[in-house]
Coordinates of C-alpha atoms in Angstrom, one line a residue:
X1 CA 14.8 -8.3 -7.4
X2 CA 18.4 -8.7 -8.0
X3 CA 18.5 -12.1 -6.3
X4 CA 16.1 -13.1 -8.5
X5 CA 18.4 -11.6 -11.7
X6 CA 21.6 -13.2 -10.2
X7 CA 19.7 -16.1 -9.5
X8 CA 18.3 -16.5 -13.0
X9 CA 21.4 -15.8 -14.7
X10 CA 23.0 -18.3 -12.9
X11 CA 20.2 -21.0 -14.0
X12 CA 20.9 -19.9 -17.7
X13 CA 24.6 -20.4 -17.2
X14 CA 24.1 -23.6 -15.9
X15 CA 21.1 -24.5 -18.8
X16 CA 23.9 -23.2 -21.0
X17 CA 26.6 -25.8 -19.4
X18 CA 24.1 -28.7 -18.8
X19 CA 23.1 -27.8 -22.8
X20 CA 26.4 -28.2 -24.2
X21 CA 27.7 -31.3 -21.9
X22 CA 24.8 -33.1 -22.7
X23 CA 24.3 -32.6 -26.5
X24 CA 23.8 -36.2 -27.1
X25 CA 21.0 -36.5 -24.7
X26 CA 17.4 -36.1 -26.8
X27 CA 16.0 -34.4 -23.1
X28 CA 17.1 -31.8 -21.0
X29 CA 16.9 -32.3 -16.8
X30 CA 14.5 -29.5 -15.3
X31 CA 16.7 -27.6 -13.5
X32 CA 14.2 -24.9 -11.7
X33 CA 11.1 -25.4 -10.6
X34 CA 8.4 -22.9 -10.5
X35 CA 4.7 -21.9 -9.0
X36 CA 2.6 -19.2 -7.7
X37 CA 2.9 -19.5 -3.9
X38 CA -0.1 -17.5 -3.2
X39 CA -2.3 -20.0 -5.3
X40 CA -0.3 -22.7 -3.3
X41 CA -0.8 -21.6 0.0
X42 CA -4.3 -20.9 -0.4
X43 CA -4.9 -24.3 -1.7
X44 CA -3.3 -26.0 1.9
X45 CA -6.6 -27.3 3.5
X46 CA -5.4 -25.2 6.9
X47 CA -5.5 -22.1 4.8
X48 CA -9.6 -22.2 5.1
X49 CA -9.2 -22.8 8.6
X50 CA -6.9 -19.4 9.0
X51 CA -8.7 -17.2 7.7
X52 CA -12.6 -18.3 9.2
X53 CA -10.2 -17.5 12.5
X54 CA -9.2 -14.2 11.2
X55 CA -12.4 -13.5 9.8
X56 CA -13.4 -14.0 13.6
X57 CA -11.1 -11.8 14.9
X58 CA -11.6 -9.3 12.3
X59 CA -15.7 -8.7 13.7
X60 CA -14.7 -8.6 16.9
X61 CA -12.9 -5.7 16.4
X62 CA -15.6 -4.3 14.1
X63 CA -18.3 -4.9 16.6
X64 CA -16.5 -3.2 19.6
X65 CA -14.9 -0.2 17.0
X66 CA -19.2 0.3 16.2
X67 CA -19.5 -0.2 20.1
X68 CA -16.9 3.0 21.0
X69 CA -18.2 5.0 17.8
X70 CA -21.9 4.7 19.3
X71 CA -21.0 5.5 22.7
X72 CA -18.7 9.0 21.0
X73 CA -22.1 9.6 19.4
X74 CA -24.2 9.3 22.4
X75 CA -22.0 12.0 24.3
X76 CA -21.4 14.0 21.4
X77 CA -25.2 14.2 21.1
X78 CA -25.6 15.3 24.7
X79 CA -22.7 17.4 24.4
X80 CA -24.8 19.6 21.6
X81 CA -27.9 19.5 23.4
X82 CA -27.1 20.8 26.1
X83 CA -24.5 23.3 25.3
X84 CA -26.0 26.4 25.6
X85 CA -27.1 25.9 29.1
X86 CA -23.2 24.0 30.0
X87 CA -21.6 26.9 32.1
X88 CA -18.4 27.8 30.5
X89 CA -16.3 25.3 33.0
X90 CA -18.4 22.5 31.7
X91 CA -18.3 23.2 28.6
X92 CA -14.6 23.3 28.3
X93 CA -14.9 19.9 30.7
X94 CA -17.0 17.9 28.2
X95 CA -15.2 19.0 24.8
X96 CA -12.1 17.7 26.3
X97 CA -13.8 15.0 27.6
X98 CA -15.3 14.4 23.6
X99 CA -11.5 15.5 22.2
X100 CA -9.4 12.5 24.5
X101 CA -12.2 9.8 23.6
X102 CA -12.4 10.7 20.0
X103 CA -8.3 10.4 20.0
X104 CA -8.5 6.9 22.4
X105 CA -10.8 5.7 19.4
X106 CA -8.4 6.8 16.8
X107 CA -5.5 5.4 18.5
X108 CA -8.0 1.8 19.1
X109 CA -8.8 1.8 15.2
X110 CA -5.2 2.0 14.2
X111 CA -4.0 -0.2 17.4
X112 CA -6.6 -2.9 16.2
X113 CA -5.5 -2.7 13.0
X114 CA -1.5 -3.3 13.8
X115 CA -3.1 -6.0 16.1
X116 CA -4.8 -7.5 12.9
X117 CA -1.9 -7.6 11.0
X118 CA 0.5 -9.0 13.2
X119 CA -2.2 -12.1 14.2
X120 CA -2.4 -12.8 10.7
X121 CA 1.2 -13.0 10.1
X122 CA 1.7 -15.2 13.2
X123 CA -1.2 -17.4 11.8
X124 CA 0.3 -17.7 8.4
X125 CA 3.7 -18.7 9.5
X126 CA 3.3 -22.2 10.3
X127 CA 1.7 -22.6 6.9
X128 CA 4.3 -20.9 5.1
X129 CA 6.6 -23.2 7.3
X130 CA 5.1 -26.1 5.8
X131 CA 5.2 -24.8 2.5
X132 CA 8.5 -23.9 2.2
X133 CA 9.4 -27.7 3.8
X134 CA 7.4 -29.5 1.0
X135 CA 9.1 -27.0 -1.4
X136 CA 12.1 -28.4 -0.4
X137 CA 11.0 -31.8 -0.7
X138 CA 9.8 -31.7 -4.1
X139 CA 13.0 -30.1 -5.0
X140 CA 15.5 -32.2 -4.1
X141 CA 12.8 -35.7 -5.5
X142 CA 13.1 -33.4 -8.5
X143 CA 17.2 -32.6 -8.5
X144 CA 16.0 -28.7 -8.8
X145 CA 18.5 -26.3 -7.8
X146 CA 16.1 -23.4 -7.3
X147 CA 11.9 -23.1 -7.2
X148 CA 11.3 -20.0 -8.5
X149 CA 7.7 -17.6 -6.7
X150 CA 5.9 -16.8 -10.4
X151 CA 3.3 -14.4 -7.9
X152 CA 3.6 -10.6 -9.6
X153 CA 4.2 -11.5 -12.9
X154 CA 7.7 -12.1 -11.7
X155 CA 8.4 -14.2 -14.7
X156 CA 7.1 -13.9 -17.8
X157 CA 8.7 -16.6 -19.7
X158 CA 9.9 -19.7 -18.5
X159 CA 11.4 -21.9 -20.6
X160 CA 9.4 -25.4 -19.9
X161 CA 12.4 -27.5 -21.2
X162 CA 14.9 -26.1 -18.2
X163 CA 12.3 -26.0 -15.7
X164 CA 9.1 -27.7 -14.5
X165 CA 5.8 -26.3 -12.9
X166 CA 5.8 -27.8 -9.2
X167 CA 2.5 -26.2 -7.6
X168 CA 0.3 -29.3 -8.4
X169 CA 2.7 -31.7 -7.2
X170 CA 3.5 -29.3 -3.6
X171 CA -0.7 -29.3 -3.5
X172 CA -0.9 -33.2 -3.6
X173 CA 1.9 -33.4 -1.1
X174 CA 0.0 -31.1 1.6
X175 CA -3.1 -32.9 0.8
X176 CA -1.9 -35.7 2.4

């Protein structure tokens, strides 16, 4: 947050210089550019293709969690049926038994989800990778000094004389 403060105060600074050195010019040269890079990224034609693979992964994880959870049930089930007749040995036996496999399908669930997480970040960085490169691109075509991420209402107001919505013109680009 305060990169974004220093950064924006520098780009007013700057307006503010570019304003007064160029008071005979009737336009003003954008200076920032700005999108929303979650719209942007999910408008990159791979982006689709990413998440029908994480989708993927995502049910196989839910079909073999249902597969542990009905096989926990199964015992569990067996467990109460039979154990009024389990001598005390037994019993003891399959409640531990019950206890460690209920904990290894805690410890899956929360593994699985880690698991999730870090695919999807390792599947998203070559098209943040891209992004950022076309972002870069259109920048310097554009002789912006800075593209600014409008995602979470990080900007309100942007003055469209000093700066100049880029997220079309990155879309086209990664079209291509």
């Amino acid at each position: 947050m305060k990169r974004l403060l220093l950064s924006l105060a520098l780009l007013l600074s700057l307006s503010a210089f570019a304003q007064e050195d160029s008071t005979s010019l009737q336009t003003v040269q954008p200076i920032f550019g700005y999108l929303s890079y979650s719209q942007t990224l999910q408008a990159m034609p791979d982006y689709a293709i990413v998440q029908q693979k994480m989708a993927d992964l995502r049910a196989a994880y839910e079909t073999e969690l249902k597969r542990v959870e009905e096989e926990f049930n199964k015992k569990y089930e067996a467990f109460l049926d039979g154990q009024r007749d389990f001598p005390r040995t037994i019993l003891l036996k399959r409640q531990t038994e019950l206890q460690q496999l209920m904990q290894q399908n805690l410890e899956f669930k929360a593994q699985g989800q880690a698991d999730l997480q870090k695919a999807e970040e390792e599947a998203m960085m070559p098209l943040r990778a891209k992004l950022n490169e076309a972002l870069a691109v259109i920048a310097r075509e554009h002789g912006l000094a800075i593209v600014i991420n409008t995602d979470a209402n990080a900007c309100p107001f942007i003055d469209p004389m000093l700066g100049v919505d880029v997220q079309q013109t990155v879309v086209s680009l990664l079209s291509k």
